[in-house]
C-alpha atoms as an extended CHARMM CRD file, in Angstrom:
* protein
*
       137  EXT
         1         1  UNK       CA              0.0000000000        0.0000000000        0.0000000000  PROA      1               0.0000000000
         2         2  UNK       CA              2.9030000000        2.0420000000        0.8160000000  PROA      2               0.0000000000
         3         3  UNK       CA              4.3640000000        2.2480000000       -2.6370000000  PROA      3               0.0000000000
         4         4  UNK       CA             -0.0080000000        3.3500000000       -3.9520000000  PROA      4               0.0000000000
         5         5  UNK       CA              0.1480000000        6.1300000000       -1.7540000000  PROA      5               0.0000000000
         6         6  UNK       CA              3.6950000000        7.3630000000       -3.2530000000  PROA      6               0.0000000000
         7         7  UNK       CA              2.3570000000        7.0170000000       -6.5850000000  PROA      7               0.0000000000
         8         8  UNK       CA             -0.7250000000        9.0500000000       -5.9790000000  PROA      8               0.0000000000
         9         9  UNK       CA              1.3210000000       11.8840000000       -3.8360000000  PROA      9               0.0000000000
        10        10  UNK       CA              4.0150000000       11.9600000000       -6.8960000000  PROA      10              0.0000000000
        11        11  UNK       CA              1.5140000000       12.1740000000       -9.5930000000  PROA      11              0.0000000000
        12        12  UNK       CA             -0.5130000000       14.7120000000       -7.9750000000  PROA      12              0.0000000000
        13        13  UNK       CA              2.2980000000       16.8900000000       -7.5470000000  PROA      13              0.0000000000
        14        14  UNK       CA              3.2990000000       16.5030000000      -11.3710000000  PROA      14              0.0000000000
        15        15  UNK       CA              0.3120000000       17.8040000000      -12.2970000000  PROA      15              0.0000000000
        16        16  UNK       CA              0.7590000000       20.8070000000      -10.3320000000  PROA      16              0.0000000000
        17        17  UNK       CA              4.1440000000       21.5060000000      -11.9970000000  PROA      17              0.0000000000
        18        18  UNK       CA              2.5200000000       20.9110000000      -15.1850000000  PROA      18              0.0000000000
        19        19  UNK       CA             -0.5330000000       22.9850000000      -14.6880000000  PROA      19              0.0000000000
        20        20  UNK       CA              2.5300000000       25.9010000000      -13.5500000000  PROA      20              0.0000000000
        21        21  UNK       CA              4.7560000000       24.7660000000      -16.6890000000  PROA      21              0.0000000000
        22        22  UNK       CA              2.1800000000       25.1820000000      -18.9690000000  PROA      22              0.0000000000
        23        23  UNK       CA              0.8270000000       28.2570000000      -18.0500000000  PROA      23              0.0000000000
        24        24  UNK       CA              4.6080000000       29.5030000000      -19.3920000000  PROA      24              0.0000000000
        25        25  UNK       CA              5.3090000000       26.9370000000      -22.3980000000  PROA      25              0.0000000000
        26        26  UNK       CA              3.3750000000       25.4950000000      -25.1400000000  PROA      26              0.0000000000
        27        27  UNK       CA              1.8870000000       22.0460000000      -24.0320000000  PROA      27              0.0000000000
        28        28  UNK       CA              3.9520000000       20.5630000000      -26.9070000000  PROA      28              0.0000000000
        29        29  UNK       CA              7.1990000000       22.2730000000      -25.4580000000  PROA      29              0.0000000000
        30        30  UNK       CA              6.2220000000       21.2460000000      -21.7490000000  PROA      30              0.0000000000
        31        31  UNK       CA              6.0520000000       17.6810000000      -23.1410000000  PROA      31              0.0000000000
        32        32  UNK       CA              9.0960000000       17.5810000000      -24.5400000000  PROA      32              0.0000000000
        33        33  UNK       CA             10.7310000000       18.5110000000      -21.3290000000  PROA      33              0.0000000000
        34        34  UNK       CA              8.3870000000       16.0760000000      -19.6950000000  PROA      34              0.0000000000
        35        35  UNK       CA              9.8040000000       13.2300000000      -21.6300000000  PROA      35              0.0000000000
        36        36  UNK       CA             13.5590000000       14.5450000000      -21.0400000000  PROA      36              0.0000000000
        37        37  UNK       CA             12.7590000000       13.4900000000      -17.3660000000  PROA      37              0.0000000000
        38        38  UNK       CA             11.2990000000       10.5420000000      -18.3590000000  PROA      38              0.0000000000
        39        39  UNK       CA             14.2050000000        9.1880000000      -20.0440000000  PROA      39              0.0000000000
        40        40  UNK       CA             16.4940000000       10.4700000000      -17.3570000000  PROA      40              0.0000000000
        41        41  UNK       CA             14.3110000000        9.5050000000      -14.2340000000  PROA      41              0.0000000000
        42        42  UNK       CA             13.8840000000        5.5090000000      -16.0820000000  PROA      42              0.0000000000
        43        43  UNK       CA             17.6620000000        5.3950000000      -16.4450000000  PROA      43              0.0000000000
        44        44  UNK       CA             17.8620000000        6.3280000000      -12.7240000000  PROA      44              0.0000000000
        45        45  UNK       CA             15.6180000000        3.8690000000      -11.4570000000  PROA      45              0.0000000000
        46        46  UNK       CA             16.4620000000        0.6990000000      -14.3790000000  PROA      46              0.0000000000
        47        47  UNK       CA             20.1110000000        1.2590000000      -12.4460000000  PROA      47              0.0000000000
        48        48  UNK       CA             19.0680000000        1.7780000000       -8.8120000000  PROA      48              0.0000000000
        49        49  UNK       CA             16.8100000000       -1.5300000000       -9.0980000000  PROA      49              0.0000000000
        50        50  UNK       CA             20.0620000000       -3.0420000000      -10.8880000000  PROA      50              0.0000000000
        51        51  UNK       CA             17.8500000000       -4.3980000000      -13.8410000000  PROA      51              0.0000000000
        52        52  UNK       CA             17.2510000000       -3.9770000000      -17.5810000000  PROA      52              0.0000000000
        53        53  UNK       CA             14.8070000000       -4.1930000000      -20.0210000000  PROA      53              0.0000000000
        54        54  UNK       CA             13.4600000000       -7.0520000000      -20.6660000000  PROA      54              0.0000000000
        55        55  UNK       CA             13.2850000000       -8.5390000000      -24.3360000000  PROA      55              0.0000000000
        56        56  UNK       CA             11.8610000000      -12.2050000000      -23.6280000000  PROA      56              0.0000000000
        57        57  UNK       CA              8.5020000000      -11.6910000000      -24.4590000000  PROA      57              0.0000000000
        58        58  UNK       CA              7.3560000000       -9.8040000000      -27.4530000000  PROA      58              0.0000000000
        59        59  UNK       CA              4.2170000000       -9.5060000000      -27.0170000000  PROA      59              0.0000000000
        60        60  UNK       CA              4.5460000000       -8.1660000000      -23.5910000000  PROA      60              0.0000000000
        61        61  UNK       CA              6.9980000000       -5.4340000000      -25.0480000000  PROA      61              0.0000000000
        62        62  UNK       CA              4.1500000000       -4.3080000000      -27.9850000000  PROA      62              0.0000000000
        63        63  UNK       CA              1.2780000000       -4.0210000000      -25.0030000000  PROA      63              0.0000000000
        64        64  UNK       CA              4.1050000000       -2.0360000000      -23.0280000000  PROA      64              0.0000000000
        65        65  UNK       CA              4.7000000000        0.3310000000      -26.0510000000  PROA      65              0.0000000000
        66        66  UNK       CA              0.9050000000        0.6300000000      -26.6950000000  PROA      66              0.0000000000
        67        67  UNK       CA              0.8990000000        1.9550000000      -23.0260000000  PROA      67              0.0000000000
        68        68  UNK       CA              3.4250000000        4.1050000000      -23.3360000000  PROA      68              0.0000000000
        69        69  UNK       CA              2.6890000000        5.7120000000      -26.3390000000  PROA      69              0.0000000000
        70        70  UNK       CA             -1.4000000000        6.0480000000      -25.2100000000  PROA      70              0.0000000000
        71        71  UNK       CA             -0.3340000000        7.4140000000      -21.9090000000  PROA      71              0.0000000000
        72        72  UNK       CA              2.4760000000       10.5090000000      -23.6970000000  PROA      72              0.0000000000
        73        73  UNK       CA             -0.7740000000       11.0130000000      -26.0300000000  PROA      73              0.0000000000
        74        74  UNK       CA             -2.7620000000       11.7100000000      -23.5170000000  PROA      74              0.0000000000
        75        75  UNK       CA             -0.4360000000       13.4580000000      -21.3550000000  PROA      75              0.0000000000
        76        76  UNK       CA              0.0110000000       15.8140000000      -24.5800000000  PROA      76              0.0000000000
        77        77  UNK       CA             -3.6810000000       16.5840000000      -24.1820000000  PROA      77              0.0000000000
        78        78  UNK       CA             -4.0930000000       16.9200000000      -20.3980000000  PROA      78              0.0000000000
        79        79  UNK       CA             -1.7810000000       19.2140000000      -20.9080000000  PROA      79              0.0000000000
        80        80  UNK       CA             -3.1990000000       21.6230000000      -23.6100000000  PROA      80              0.0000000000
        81        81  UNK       CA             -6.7460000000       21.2330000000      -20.9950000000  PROA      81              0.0000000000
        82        82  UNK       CA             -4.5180000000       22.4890000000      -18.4210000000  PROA      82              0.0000000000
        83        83  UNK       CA             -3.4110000000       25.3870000000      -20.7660000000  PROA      83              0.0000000000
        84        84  UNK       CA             -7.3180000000       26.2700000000      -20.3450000000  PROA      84              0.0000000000
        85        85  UNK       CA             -8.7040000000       25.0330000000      -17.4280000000  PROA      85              0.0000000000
        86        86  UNK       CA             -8.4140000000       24.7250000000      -13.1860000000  PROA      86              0.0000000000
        87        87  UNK       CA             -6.2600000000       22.1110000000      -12.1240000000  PROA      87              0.0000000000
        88        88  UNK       CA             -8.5650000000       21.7220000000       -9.4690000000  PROA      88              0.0000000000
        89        89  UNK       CA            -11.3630000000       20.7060000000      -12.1420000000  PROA      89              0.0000000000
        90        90  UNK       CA             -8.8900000000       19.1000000000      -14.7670000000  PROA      90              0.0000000000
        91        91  UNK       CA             -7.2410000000       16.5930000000      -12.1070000000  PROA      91              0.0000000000
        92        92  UNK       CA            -10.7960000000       14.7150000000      -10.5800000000  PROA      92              0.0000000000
        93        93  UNK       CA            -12.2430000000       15.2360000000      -14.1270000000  PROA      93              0.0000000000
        94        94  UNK       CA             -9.2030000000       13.1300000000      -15.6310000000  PROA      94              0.0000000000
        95        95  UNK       CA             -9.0670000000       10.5440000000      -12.9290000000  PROA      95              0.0000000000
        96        96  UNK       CA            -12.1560000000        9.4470000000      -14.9240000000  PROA      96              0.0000000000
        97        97  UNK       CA             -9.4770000000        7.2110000000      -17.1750000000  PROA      97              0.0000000000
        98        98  UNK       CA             -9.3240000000        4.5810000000      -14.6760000000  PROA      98              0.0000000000
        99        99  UNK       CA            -13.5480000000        4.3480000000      -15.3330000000  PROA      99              0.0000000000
       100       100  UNK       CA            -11.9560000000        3.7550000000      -18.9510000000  PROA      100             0.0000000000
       101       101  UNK       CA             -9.2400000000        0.9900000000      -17.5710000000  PROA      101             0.0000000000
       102       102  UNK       CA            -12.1150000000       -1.0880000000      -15.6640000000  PROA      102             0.0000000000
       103       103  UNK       CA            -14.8310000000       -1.1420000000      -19.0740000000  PROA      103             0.0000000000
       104       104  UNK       CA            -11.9730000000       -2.2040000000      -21.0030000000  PROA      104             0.0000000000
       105       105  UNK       CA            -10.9250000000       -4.9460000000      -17.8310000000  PROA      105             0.0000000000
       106       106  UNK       CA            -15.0910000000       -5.8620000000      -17.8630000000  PROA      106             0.0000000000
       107       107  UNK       CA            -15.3570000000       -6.0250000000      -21.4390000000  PROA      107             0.0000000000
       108       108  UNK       CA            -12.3630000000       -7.6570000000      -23.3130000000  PROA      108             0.0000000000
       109       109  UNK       CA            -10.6360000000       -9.2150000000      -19.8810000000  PROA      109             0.0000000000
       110       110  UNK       CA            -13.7180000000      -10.6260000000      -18.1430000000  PROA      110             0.0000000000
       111       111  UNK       CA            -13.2680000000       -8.6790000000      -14.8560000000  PROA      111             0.0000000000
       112       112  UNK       CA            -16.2730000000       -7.6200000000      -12.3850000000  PROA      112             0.0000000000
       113       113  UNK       CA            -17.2360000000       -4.9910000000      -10.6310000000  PROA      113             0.0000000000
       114       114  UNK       CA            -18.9090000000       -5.5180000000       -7.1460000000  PROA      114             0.0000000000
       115       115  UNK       CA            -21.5930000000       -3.4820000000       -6.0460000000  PROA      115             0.0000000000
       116       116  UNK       CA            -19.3950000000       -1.3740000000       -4.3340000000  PROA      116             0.0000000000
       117       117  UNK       CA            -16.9270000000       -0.6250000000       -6.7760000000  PROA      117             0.0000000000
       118       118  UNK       CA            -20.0550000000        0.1820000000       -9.3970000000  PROA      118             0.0000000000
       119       119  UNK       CA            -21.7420000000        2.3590000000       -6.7480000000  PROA      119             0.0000000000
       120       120  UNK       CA            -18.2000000000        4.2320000000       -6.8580000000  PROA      120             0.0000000000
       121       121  UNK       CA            -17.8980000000        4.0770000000      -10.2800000000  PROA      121             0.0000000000
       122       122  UNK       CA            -21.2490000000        6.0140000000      -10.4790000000  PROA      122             0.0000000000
       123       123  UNK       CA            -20.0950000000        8.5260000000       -8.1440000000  PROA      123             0.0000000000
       124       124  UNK       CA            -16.8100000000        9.7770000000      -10.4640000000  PROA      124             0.0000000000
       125       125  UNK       CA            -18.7970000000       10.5640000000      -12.9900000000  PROA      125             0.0000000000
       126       126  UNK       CA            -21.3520000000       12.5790000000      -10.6400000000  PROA      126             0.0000000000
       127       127  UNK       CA            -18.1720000000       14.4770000000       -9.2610000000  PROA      127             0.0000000000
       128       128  UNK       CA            -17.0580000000       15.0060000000      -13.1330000000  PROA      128             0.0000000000
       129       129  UNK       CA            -20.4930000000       16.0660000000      -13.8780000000  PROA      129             0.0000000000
       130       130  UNK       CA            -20.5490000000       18.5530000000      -11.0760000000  PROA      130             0.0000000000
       131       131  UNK       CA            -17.1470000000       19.8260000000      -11.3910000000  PROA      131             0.0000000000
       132       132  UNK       CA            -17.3080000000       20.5260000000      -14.9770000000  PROA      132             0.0000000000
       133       133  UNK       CA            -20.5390000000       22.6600000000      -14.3220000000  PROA      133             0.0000000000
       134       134  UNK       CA            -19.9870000000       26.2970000000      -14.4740000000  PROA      134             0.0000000000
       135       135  UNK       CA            -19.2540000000       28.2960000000      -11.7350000000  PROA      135             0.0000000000
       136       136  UNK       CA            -22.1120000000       29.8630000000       -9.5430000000  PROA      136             0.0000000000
       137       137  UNK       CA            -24.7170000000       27.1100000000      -10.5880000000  PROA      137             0.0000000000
């Protein structure tokens, strides 16, 4: 659980330097910079975990590109919404892709939802709702 909570403090904090970052650089130029850490940060970690990549399974390596190359998409267009829009709205709003993760988990993977996880489900999309509503209403 330890490592979850890391992940969410880090990537909240990102978006906070991006939301900054792009309010002074084109989203394009902000990604560019964003992917210069990327390649520095991976390096880091590949040699503090003392590992490599690993080539063994191909298929695993396409899935792992498809990833990556879906996730610096759409971190191209988060950032041009944050060029436009409150972080405090853009952040809950986009933390509607894991909504995205779980109908493509129920759909093509087989995995269910339990009542619980639905009723939350159905509650992210009210917050998106209401946060994307115009102020005052």
């Amino acid at each position: 659980m330890i490592p979850l909570l890391v992940a969410v403090l880090l990537w909240g904090v990102s978006n906070f330097f991006f939301k900054i970052a792009v309010g002074r650089l084109p989203a394009i130029a902000v990604l560019g910079w964003e992917m210069i850490a990327v390649v520095g940060t991976v390096s880091a970690v590949l040699y503090w975990e003392r590992t490599g990549l690993d080539f063994s399974d191909r298929a695993g390596m396409i899935w792992a590109l498809l990833g990556g190359s879906t996730v610096v998409l759409g971190g191209y267009f988060f950032l041009k919404a944050l060029g436009s829009t409150k972080l405090a709205i853009a952040m809950p709003f986009s933390a509607l892709n894991v909504l995205v993760s779980a109908l493509l988990g129920i759909l093509i993977l087989g995995e269910r939802l339990s009542l619980v996880h639905t009723i939350g489900a159905l509650g992210m999309v009210i917050s998106a709702i209401l946060l994307s509503l115009p102020e005052g209403k």
